[in-house]
mmCIF file of C-alpha atoms in Angstrom:
data_model
loop_
_atom_site.group_PDB
_atom_site.id
_atom_site.type_symbol
_atom_site.label_atom_id
_atom_site.label_comp_id
_atom_site.label_asym_id
_atom_site.label_seq_id
_atom_site.Cartn_x
_atom_site.Cartn_y
_atom_site.Cartn_z
ATOM 1 C CA UNK A 1 51.731 130.999 -55.421
ATOM 2 C CA UNK A 2 54.355 133.688 -54.690
ATOM 3 C CA UNK A 3 54.110 135.275 -51.342
ATOM 4 C CA UNK A 4 55.002 134.916 -47.753
ATOM 5 C CA UNK A 5 55.131 131.509 -46.090
ATOM 6 C CA UNK A 6 54.972 131.069 -42.372
ATOM 7 C CA UNK A 7 55.490 127.867 -40.366
ATOM 8 C CA UNK A 8 54.077 126.470 -38.246
ATOM 9 C CA UNK A 9 50.411 127.591 -38.546
ATOM 10 C CA UNK A 10 49.632 126.452 -34.992
ATOM 11 C CA UNK A 11 51.624 125.879 -31.827
ATOM 12 C CA UNK A 12 51.188 125.093 -28.128
ATOM 13 C CA UNK A 13 54.117 125.573 -25.840
ATOM 14 C CA UNK A 14 54.573 125.149 -22.177
ATOM 15 C CA UNK A 15 55.896 128.084 -20.237
ATOM 16 C CA UNK A 16 59.599 128.194 -20.432
ATOM 17 C CA UNK A 17 59.853 126.319 -23.696
ATOM 18 C CA UNK A 18 61.481 127.733 -26.649
ATOM 19 C CA UNK A 19 60.706 127.802 -30.307
ATOM 20 C CA UNK A 20 61.385 129.417 -33.563
ATOM 21 C CA UNK A 21 58.880 130.690 -36.126
ATOM 22 C CA UNK A 22 59.894 130.576 -39.695
ATOM 23 C CA UNK A 23 59.078 132.988 -42.463
ATOM 24 C CA UNK A 24 60.168 132.968 -46.110
ATOM 25 C CA UNK A 25 59.279 135.214 -49.015
ATOM 26 C CA UNK A 26 59.937 134.675 -52.686
ATOM 27 C CA UNK A 27 59.055 138.249 -53.933
ATOM 28 C CA UNK A 28 62.684 139.647 -53.693
ATOM 29 C CA UNK A 29 61.620 142.035 -51.059
ATOM 30 C CA UNK A 30 64.351 143.795 -49.152
ATOM 31 C CA UNK A 31 62.505 144.394 -45.819
ATOM 32 C CA UNK A 32 60.832 141.981 -43.586
ATOM 33 C CA UNK A 33 58.754 142.249 -40.350
ATOM 34 C CA UNK A 34 57.326 140.393 -37.460
ATOM 35 C CA UNK A 35 54.209 141.488 -35.910
ATOM 36 C CA UNK A 36 51.975 140.037 -33.103
ATOM 37 C CA UNK A 37 48.142 140.626 -32.915
ATOM 38 C CA UNK A 38 46.241 140.077 -29.703
ATOM 39 C CA UNK A 39 42.472 139.767 -29.795
ATOM 40 C CA UNK A 40 40.601 142.954 -30.681
ATOM 41 C CA UNK A 41 43.943 144.681 -30.973
ATOM 42 C CA UNK A 42 46.013 146.124 -33.825
ATOM 43 C CA UNK A 43 49.320 144.673 -35.098
ATOM 44 C CA UNK A 44 52.279 145.449 -32.944
ATOM 45 C CA UNK A 45 55.778 145.445 -34.469
ATOM 46 C CA UNK A 46 58.211 142.977 -32.692
ATOM 47 C CA UNK A 47 61.245 143.284 -34.962
ATOM 48 C CA UNK A 48 62.107 144.155 -38.557
ATOM 49 C CA UNK A 49 64.883 143.804 -40.971
ATOM 50 C CA UNK A 50 65.345 146.684 -43.377
ATOM 51 C CA UNK A 51 67.700 144.519 -45.479
ATOM 52 C CA UNK A 52 69.627 141.485 -45.426
ATOM 53 C CA UNK A 53 72.077 141.480 -42.569
ATOM 54 C CA UNK A 54 70.376 144.020 -40.466
ATOM 55 C CA UNK A 55 67.663 143.784 -37.690
ATOM 56 C CA UNK A 56 66.143 146.377 -35.507
ATOM 57 C CA UNK A 57 63.721 146.482 -32.542
ATOM 58 C CA UNK A 58 60.127 147.365 -32.883
ATOM 59 C CA UNK A 59 57.504 148.322 -30.293
ATOM 60 C CA UNK A 60 57.481 145.158 -28.314
ATOM 61 C CA UNK A 61 60.859 143.251 -28.699
ATOM 62 C CA UNK A 62 61.133 141.868 -25.183
ATOM 63 C CA UNK A 63 61.259 138.175 -25.020
ATOM 64 C CA UNK A 64 62.095 137.750 -28.621
ATOM 65 C CA UNK A 65 65.107 137.346 -30.986
ATOM 66 C CA UNK A 66 65.371 137.316 -34.696
ATOM 67 C CA UNK A 67 67.645 136.209 -37.473
ATOM 68 C CA UNK A 68 67.676 137.463 -41.066
ATOM 69 C CA UNK A 69 69.196 134.342 -42.487
ATOM 70 C CA UNK A 70 69.315 135.638 -46.015
ATOM 71 C CA UNK A 71 67.205 137.788 -48.246
ATOM 72 C CA UNK A 72 64.332 135.349 -48.337
ATOM 73 C CA UNK A 73 64.114 134.201 -44.608
ATOM 74 C CA UNK A 74 63.446 135.942 -41.373
ATOM 75 C CA UNK A 75 62.940 133.880 -38.274
ATOM 76 C CA UNK A 76 61.606 134.760 -34.775
ATOM 77 C CA UNK A 77 62.679 133.035 -31.702
ATOM 78 C CA UNK A 78 61.039 132.841 -28.416
ATOM 79 C CA UNK A 79 63.675 131.713 -25.849
ATOM 80 C CA UNK A 80 61.563 131.112 -22.882
ATOM 81 C CA UNK A 81 57.841 131.328 -23.696
ATOM 82 C CA UNK A 82 55.459 133.059 -21.340
ATOM 83 C CA UNK A 83 51.679 133.147 -21.394
ATOM 84 C CA UNK A 84 51.784 136.781 -22.274
ATOM 85 C CA UNK A 85 53.232 135.694 -25.598
ATOM 86 C CA UNK A 86 50.002 133.925 -26.507
ATOM 87 C CA UNK A 87 49.065 135.712 -29.695
ATOM 88 C CA UNK A 88 48.878 135.357 -33.518
ATOM 89 C CA UNK A 89 52.156 136.146 -35.190
ATOM 90 C CA UNK A 90 52.297 137.576 -38.685
ATOM 91 C CA UNK A 91 55.434 138.029 -40.820
ATOM 92 C CA UNK A 92 55.406 140.488 -43.572
ATOM 93 C CA UNK A 93 57.606 141.597 -46.401
ATOM 94 C CA UNK A 94 57.803 144.771 -48.520
ATOM 95 C CA UNK A 95 59.862 146.986 -50.654
ATOM 96 C CA UNK A 96 60.745 149.696 -48.061
ATOM 97 C CA UNK A 97 63.022 152.578 -47.680
ATOM 98 C CA UNK A 98 62.543 156.268 -47.451
ATOM 99 C CA UNK A 99 59.326 156.079 -49.400
ATOM 100 C CA UNK A 100 57.713 152.716 -49.300
ATOM 101 C CA UNK A 101 55.059 152.772 -51.903
ATOM 102 C CA UNK A 102 54.051 149.205 -52.380
ATOM 103 C CA UNK A 103 52.653 148.179 -48.979
ATOM 104 C CA UNK A 104 53.345 144.962 -47.272
ATOM 105 C CA UNK A 105 52.481 141.312 -48.050
ATOM 106 C CA UNK A 106 51.603 139.190 -45.036
ATOM 107 C CA UNK A 107 51.900 135.497 -44.233
ATOM 108 C CA UNK A 108 48.815 133.723 -43.048
ATOM 109 C CA UNK A 109 50.060 133.695 -39.473
ATOM 110 C CA UNK A 110 51.083 131.455 -36.587
ATOM 111 C CA UNK A 111 48.630 130.995 -33.781
ATOM 112 C CA UNK A 112 50.673 130.442 -30.675
ATOM 113 C CA UNK A 113 49.311 129.537 -27.269
ATOM 114 C CA UNK A 114 51.606 129.337 -24.165
ATOM 115 C CA UNK A 115 50.109 127.293 -21.323
ATOM 116 C CA UNK B 1 47.623 160.967 -28.929
ATOM 117 C CA UNK B 2 47.549 157.721 -30.642
ATOM 118 C CA UNK B 3 49.523 157.411 -34.079
ATOM 119 C CA UNK B 4 46.482 156.265 -35.961
ATOM 120 C CA UNK B 5 42.974 156.818 -34.822
ATOM 121 C CA UNK B 6 39.972 155.189 -36.294
ATOM 122 C CA UNK B 7 36.427 154.715 -35.188
ATOM 123 C CA UNK B 8 36.378 150.962 -34.202
ATOM 124 C CA UNK B 9 32.769 150.558 -35.145
ATOM 125 C CA UNK B 10 31.188 148.202 -35.825
ATOM 126 C CA UNK B 11 29.497 149.693 -38.839
ATOM 127 C CA UNK B 12 26.306 147.675 -39.646
ATOM 128 C CA UNK B 13 25.029 148.465 -43.137
ATOM 129 C CA UNK B 14 22.634 146.672 -45.476
ATOM 130 C CA UNK B 15 23.820 145.351 -48.963
ATOM 131 C CA UNK B 16 24.002 148.124 -51.477
ATOM 132 C CA UNK B 17 24.669 150.921 -48.986
ATOM 133 C CA UNK B 18 27.575 153.345 -49.228
ATOM 134 C CA UNK B 19 29.741 153.436 -46.143
ATOM 135 C CA UNK B 20 32.755 155.790 -45.341
ATOM 136 C CA UNK B 21 35.589 155.298 -42.934
ATOM 137 C CA UNK B 22 37.856 157.891 -41.641
ATOM 138 C CA UNK B 23 41.309 157.914 -40.221
ATOM 139 C CA UNK B 24 43.585 160.602 -38.615
ATOM 140 C CA UNK B 25 47.302 160.127 -38.131
ATOM 141 C CA UNK B 26 49.730 162.030 -36.012
ATOM 142 C CA UNK B 27 53.117 161.474 -37.720
ATOM 143 C CA UNK B 28 53.450 164.370 -40.146
ATOM 144 C CA UNK B 29 56.524 162.563 -41.581
ATOM 145 C CA UNK B 30 54.405 159.803 -42.970
ATOM 146 C CA UNK B 31 54.924 159.505 -46.573
ATOM 147 C CA UNK B 32 52.837 156.633 -47.900
ATOM 148 C CA UNK B 33 49.361 155.788 -47.089
ATOM 149 C CA UNK B 34 47.446 152.582 -47.410
ATOM 150 C CA UNK B 35 44.207 150.805 -46.623
ATOM 151 C CA UNK B 36 44.210 147.093 -45.771
ATOM 152 C CA UNK B 37 41.339 144.812 -45.030
ATOM 153 C CA UNK B 38 41.564 141.963 -42.520
ATOM 154 C CA UNK B 39 39.010 139.204 -42.458
ATOM 155 C CA UNK B 40 38.389 137.311 -39.165
ATOM 156 C CA UNK B 41 41.390 135.338 -38.125
ATOM 157 C CA UNK B 42 43.154 136.083 -41.265
ATOM 158 C CA UNK B 43 46.151 138.105 -42.352
ATOM 159 C CA UNK B 44 45.816 141.750 -43.463
ATOM 160 C CA UNK B 45 45.623 142.248 -47.162
ATOM 161 C CA UNK B 46 46.477 145.396 -48.954
ATOM 162 C CA UNK B 47 43.382 146.955 -50.368
ATOM 163 C CA UNK B 48 44.741 150.118 -51.965
ATOM 164 C CA UNK B 49 47.233 152.869 -51.848
ATOM 165 C CA UNK B 50 46.077 156.398 -51.016
ATOM 166 C CA UNK B 51 47.177 159.520 -52.941
ATOM 167 C CA UNK B 52 46.654 163.157 -52.357
ATOM 168 C CA UNK B 53 44.859 163.301 -55.643
ATOM 169 C CA UNK B 54 42.406 160.735 -54.545
ATOM 170 C CA UNK B 55 42.137 157.207 -56.265
ATOM 171 C CA UNK B 56 39.450 154.855 -57.055
ATOM 172 C CA UNK B 57 39.438 151.173 -57.612
ATOM 173 C CA UNK B 58 35.994 149.769 -58.723
ATOM 174 C CA UNK B 59 33.618 150.460 -55.732
ATOM 175 C CA UNK B 60 36.333 151.825 -53.438
ATOM 176 C CA UNK B 61 37.606 155.349 -53.250
ATOM 177 C CA UNK B 62 40.405 156.692 -51.026
ATOM 178 C CA UNK B 63 41.402 160.122 -50.266
ATOM 179 C CA UNK B 64 44.216 161.775 -48.384
ATOM 180 C CA UNK B 65 44.390 165.201 -46.833
ATOM 181 C CA UNK B 66 48.032 165.860 -45.799
ATOM 182 C CA UNK B 67 47.190 169.290 -44.330
ATOM 183 C CA UNK B 68 44.645 167.773 -42.005
ATOM 184 C CA UNK B 69 46.453 164.459 -41.586
ATOM 185 C CA UNK B 70 43.335 162.683 -42.474
ATOM 186 C CA UNK B 71 42.665 159.539 -44.736
ATOM 187 C CA UNK B 72 39.243 158.269 -45.931
ATOM 188 C CA UNK B 73 37.787 155.152 -47.559
ATOM 189 C CA UNK B 74 34.455 155.272 -49.337
ATOM 190 C CA UNK B 75 32.787 151.883 -50.221
ATOM 191 C CA UNK B 76 29.818 152.087 -52.671
ATOM 192 C CA UNK B 77 27.177 149.334 -53.259
ATOM 193 C CA UNK B 78 28.437 147.289 -50.226
ATOM 194 C CA UNK B 79 28.541 143.483 -50.756
ATOM 195 C CA UNK B 80 28.338 140.781 -48.110
ATOM 196 C CA UNK B 81 31.852 139.989 -48.963
ATOM 197 C CA UNK B 82 32.984 143.427 -47.788
ATOM 198 C CA UNK B 83 32.443 142.484 -44.223
ATOM 199 C CA UNK B 84 35.852 142.883 -42.677
ATOM 200 C CA UNK B 85 38.044 145.108 -40.573
ATOM 201 C CA UNK B 86 39.503 147.926 -42.477
ATOM 202 C CA UNK B 87 42.983 149.184 -41.398
ATOM 203 C CA UNK B 88 44.299 152.775 -42.166
ATOM 204 C CA UNK B 89 48.050 152.624 -42.510
ATOM 205 C CA UNK B 90 50.208 155.686 -42.891
ATOM 206 C CA UNK B 91 53.966 154.678 -43.274
ATOM 207 C CA UNK B 92 57.345 156.441 -43.021
ATOM 208 C CA UNK B 93 60.311 154.465 -42.869
ATOM 209 C CA UNK B 94 60.272 150.859 -41.364
ATOM 210 C CA UNK B 95 58.311 151.112 -38.194
ATOM 211 C CA UNK B 96 54.792 150.912 -39.682
ATOM 212 C CA UNK B 97 52.141 151.217 -37.080
ATOM 213 C CA UNK B 98 48.771 149.386 -37.544
ATOM 214 C CA UNK B 99 45.781 150.535 -35.723
ATOM 215 C CA UNK B 100 43.083 148.142 -34.593
ATOM 216 C CA UNK B 101 40.885 149.159 -37.597
ATOM 217 C CA UNK B 102 37.196 149.775 -38.156
ATOM 218 C CA UNK B 103 34.775 146.690 -38.292
ATOM 219 C CA UNK B 104 32.198 146.446 -41.084
ATOM 220 C CA UNK B 105 29.312 144.092 -41.193
ATOM 221 C CA UNK B 106 27.314 144.171 -44.368
ATOM 222 C CA UNK B 107 23.846 142.478 -43.889
ATOM 223 C CA UNK B 108 21.558 140.916 -46.549
#
Protein backbone atom coordinates (compact mmCIF):
# COMPACT_ATOMS: atom_id res chain seq x y z
CA UNK A 1 0.00 0.00 0.00
CA UNK A 2 1.14 3.51 -0.73
CA UNK A 3 2.08 5.56 2.27
CA UNK A 4 4.85 6.39 4.70
CA UNK A 5 7.20 3.65 5.83
CA UNK A 6 9.35 3.97 8.95
CA UNK A 7 12.10 1.68 10.13
CA UNK A 8 12.78 0.31 12.63
CA UNK A 9 9.49 -0.13 14.51
CA UNK A 10 11.20 -0.71 17.86
CA UNK A 11 14.68 0.11 19.15
CA UNK A 12 16.48 0.01 22.48
CA UNK A 13 19.66 2.05 22.79
CA UNK A 14 22.16 2.58 25.53
CA UNK A 15 22.93 6.13 26.59
CA UNK A 16 25.52 7.61 24.26
CA UNK A 17 24.81 5.31 21.32
CA UNK A 18 23.83 6.71 17.96
CA UNK A 19 21.24 5.60 15.47
CA UNK A 20 19.33 6.72 12.39
CA UNK A 21 15.58 6.43 11.94
CA UNK A 22 14.57 5.95 8.34
CA UNK A 23 11.46 7.27 6.63
CA UNK A 24 10.30 6.91 3.04
CA UNK A 25 7.12 8.01 1.28
CA UNK A 26 5.82 7.04 -2.13
CA UNK A 27 3.07 9.63 -2.52
CA UNK A 28 5.23 12.24 -4.29
CA UNK A 29 4.77 14.65 -1.39
CA UNK A 30 7.07 17.66 -1.26
CA UNK A 31 7.21 18.13 2.52
CA UNK A 32 8.27 15.68 5.22
CA UNK A 33 8.32 15.90 9.01
CA UNK A 34 9.64 14.24 12.14
CA UNK A 35 7.59 14.39 15.32
CA UNK A 36 8.03 12.86 18.74
CA UNK A 37 5.22 11.93 21.09
CA UNK A 38 5.72 11.34 24.79
CA UNK A 39 3.07 9.51 26.86
CA UNK A 40 -0.10 11.59 27.26
CA UNK A 41 1.34 14.42 25.22
CA UNK A 42 0.76 15.90 21.82
CA UNK A 43 3.15 15.54 18.93
CA UNK A 44 6.12 17.87 18.97
CA UNK A 45 7.85 18.84 15.75
CA UNK A 46 11.56 18.02 15.70
CA UNK A 47 12.56 18.93 12.14
CA UNK A 48 10.87 19.33 8.83
CA UNK A 49 11.78 19.50 5.17
CA UNK A 50 9.64 21.76 3.04
CA UNK A 51 11.10 20.34 -0.15
CA UNK A 52 13.97 18.23 -1.38
CA UNK A 53 17.24 19.87 -0.42
CA UNK A 54 15.92 21.92 2.50
CA UNK A 55 15.57 21.20 6.21
CA UNK A 56 14.52 23.39 9.13
CA UNK A 57 14.24 23.14 12.89
CA UNK A 58 10.95 22.58 14.63
CA UNK A 59 10.07 22.99 18.30
CA UNK A 60 12.51 20.46 19.79
CA UNK A 61 15.54 20.01 17.50
CA UNK A 62 18.28 19.69 20.13
CA UNK A 63 20.03 16.32 20.05
CA UNK A 64 18.84 15.47 16.54
CA UNK A 65 19.98 15.90 12.96
CA UNK A 66 18.15 15.18 9.74
CA UNK A 67 18.89 14.49 6.11
CA UNK A 68 16.51 14.84 3.19
CA UNK A 69 18.22 12.29 0.99
CA UNK A 70 15.88 12.75 -1.96
CA UNK A 71 12.21 13.52 -2.46
CA UNK A 72 11.15 10.18 -0.99
CA UNK A 73 13.43 9.82 2.03
CA UNK A 74 13.93 11.82 5.21
CA UNK A 75 16.09 10.39 7.99
CA UNK A 76 16.46 11.40 11.63
CA UNK A 77 19.73 10.83 13.46
CA UNK A 78 20.41 10.72 17.17
CA UNK A 79 24.15 11.29 17.57
CA UNK A 80 24.39 10.51 21.30
CA UNK A 81 21.17 9.12 22.69
CA UNK A 82 19.91 10.27 26.09
CA UNK A 83 17.11 8.83 28.27
CA UNK A 84 15.12 12.03 27.63
CA UNK A 85 14.88 10.94 23.99
CA UNK A 86 12.83 7.89 24.93
CA UNK A 87 9.67 8.45 22.94
CA UNK A 88 7.61 7.40 19.95
CA UNK A 89 8.86 8.99 16.74
CA UNK A 90 6.52 9.61 13.83
CA UNK A 91 7.47 10.58 10.33
CA UNK A 92 4.87 12.34 8.20
CA UNK A 93 4.59 13.69 4.69
CA UNK A 94 2.27 16.13 3.00
CA UNK A 95 1.66 18.54 0.19
CA UNK A 96 2.40 21.79 1.94
CA UNK A 97 3.10 25.35 1.15
CA UNK A 98 1.29 28.57 1.80
CA UNK A 99 -2.00 26.73 1.97
CA UNK A 100 -1.68 23.06 2.87
CA UNK A 101 -5.04 21.57 2.17
CA UNK A 102 -4.53 17.86 2.24
CA UNK A 103 -3.26 17.14 5.72
CA UNK A 104 -0.44 14.80 6.55
CA UNK A 105 0.05 11.06 6.20
CA UNK A 106 1.94 9.48 9.08
CA UNK A 107 4.13 6.43 9.33
CA UNK A 108 3.36 3.82 11.96
CA UNK A 109 6.05 5.10 14.32
CA UNK A 110 9.31 4.01 15.91
CA UNK A 111 9.21 3.21 19.61
CA UNK A 112 12.61 4.16 20.99
CA UNK A 113 13.82 3.42 24.50
CA UNK A 114 17.13 4.81 25.75
CA UNK A 115 18.49 3.10 28.86
CA UNK B 1 -1.83 30.89 25.68
CA UNK B 2 -1.39 27.49 24.02
CA UNK B 3 -1.57 27.43 20.23
CA UNK B 4 -4.30 24.79 20.32
CA UNK B 5 -6.59 24.21 23.28
CA UNK B 6 -8.84 21.19 23.60
CA UNK B 7 -10.67 19.65 26.53
CA UNK B 8 -8.53 16.56 27.22
CA UNK B 9 -11.58 14.60 28.42
CA UNK B 10 -12.03 11.73 28.65
CA UNK B 11 -15.54 11.78 27.29
CA UNK B 12 -17.36 8.58 28.23
CA UNK B 13 -20.49 8.06 26.16
CA UNK B 14 -22.80 5.13 25.43
CA UNK B 15 -23.14 3.67 21.96
CA UNK B 16 -25.56 5.68 19.88
CA UNK B 17 -24.89 8.95 21.67
CA UNK B 18 -24.03 12.24 20.01
CA UNK B 19 -20.83 13.86 21.23
CA UNK B 20 -19.21 17.20 20.38
CA UNK B 21 -15.61 18.30 20.68
CA UNK B 22 -14.45 21.89 20.63
CA UNK B 23 -11.11 23.45 19.97
CA UNK B 24 -9.73 26.98 20.01
CA UNK B 25 -6.55 28.12 18.30
CA UNK B 26 -4.44 31.21 18.79
CA UNK B 27 -2.69 31.66 15.44
CA UNK B 28 -4.95 33.84 13.32
CA UNK B 29 -2.69 33.12 10.33
CA UNK B 30 -3.81 29.49 10.27
CA UNK B 31 -5.20 28.71 6.86
CA UNK B 32 -6.21 25.07 6.81
CA UNK B 33 -7.91 23.07 9.51
CA UNK B 34 -8.18 19.36 10.14
CA UNK B 35 -9.39 16.77 12.59
CA UNK B 36 -7.25 13.68 13.08
CA UNK B 37 -7.97 10.60 15.14
CA UNK B 38 -5.31 8.66 16.97
CA UNK B 39 -5.89 5.19 18.33
CA UNK B 40 -3.90 4.03 21.34
CA UNK B 41 -0.24 3.52 20.42
CA UNK B 42 -0.94 4.18 16.75
CA UNK B 43 -0.17 6.98 14.33
CA UNK B 44 -2.59 9.89 13.83
CA UNK B 45 -4.85 9.49 10.82
CA UNK B 46 -6.57 12.29 8.98
CA UNK B 47 -10.28 12.23 9.75
CA UNK B 48 -11.52 15.24 7.84
CA UNK B 49 -10.75 18.75 6.72
CA UNK B 50 -12.73 21.64 8.17
CA UNK B 51 -14.21 24.48 6.15
CA UNK B 52 -15.96 27.68 7.16
CA UNK B 53 -19.11 26.48 5.45
CA UNK B 54 -19.07 23.33 7.55
CA UNK B 55 -18.68 19.86 6.15
CA UNK B 56 -20.12 16.48 6.82
CA UNK B 57 -18.77 12.98 6.27
CA UNK B 58 -21.27 10.34 7.28
CA UNK B 59 -21.75 10.57 11.05
CA UNK B 60 -19.13 13.29 11.41
CA UNK B 61 -19.71 17.03 11.05
CA UNK B 62 -16.97 19.65 11.34
CA UNK B 63 -17.35 23.39 11.63
CA UNK B 64 -14.94 26.31 11.59
CA UNK B 65 -15.52 29.79 12.99
CA UNK B 66 -12.59 31.94 11.90
CA UNK B 67 -13.80 35.06 13.72
CA UNK B 68 -13.82 33.22 17.04
CA UNK B 69 -10.87 30.97 16.12
CA UNK B 70 -12.93 27.96 17.04
CA UNK B 71 -13.28 24.50 15.48
CA UNK B 72 -15.81 21.82 16.34
CA UNK B 73 -16.43 18.15 15.60
CA UNK B 74 -19.78 16.44 16.08
CA UNK B 75 -20.08 12.65 16.08
CA UNK B 76 -23.57 11.22 15.78
CA UNK B 77 -24.66 7.67 16.59
CA UNK B 78 -21.34 6.85 18.30
CA UNK B 79 -19.85 3.40 17.66
CA UNK B 80 -17.47 1.42 19.84
CA UNK B 81 -14.91 1.86 17.06
CA UNK B 82 -15.04 5.65 17.51
CA UNK B 83 -13.09 5.27 20.77
CA UNK B 84 -9.86 7.19 20.14
CA UNK B 85 -8.16 10.52 20.74
CA UNK B 86 -9.32 13.32 18.45
CA UNK B 87 -6.79 15.97 17.49
CA UNK B 88 -7.72 19.43 16.29
CA UNK B 89 -5.06 20.73 13.90
CA UNK B 90 -4.99 24.26 12.52
CA UNK B 91 -2.14 24.71 10.07
CA UNK B 92 -0.36 27.60 8.41
CA UNK B 93 2.94 27.00 6.73
CA UNK B 94 5.07 24.07 7.77
CA UNK B 95 5.30 24.17 11.56
CA UNK B 96 2.05 22.42 12.27
CA UNK B 97 1.30 22.13 15.97
CA UNK B 98 -0.65 19.15 17.27
CA UNK B 99 -2.35 19.37 20.63
CA UNK B 100 -2.72 16.45 23.00
CA UNK B 101 -6.30 15.94 21.79
CA UNK B 102 -9.56 14.86 23.38
CA UNK B 103 -10.03 11.25 24.47
CA UNK B 104 -13.32 9.54 23.66
CA UNK B 105 -14.49 6.24 25.11
CA UNK B 106 -17.67 4.76 23.66
CA UNK B 107 -19.24 2.11 25.91
CA UNK B 108 -21.55 -0.73 24.98
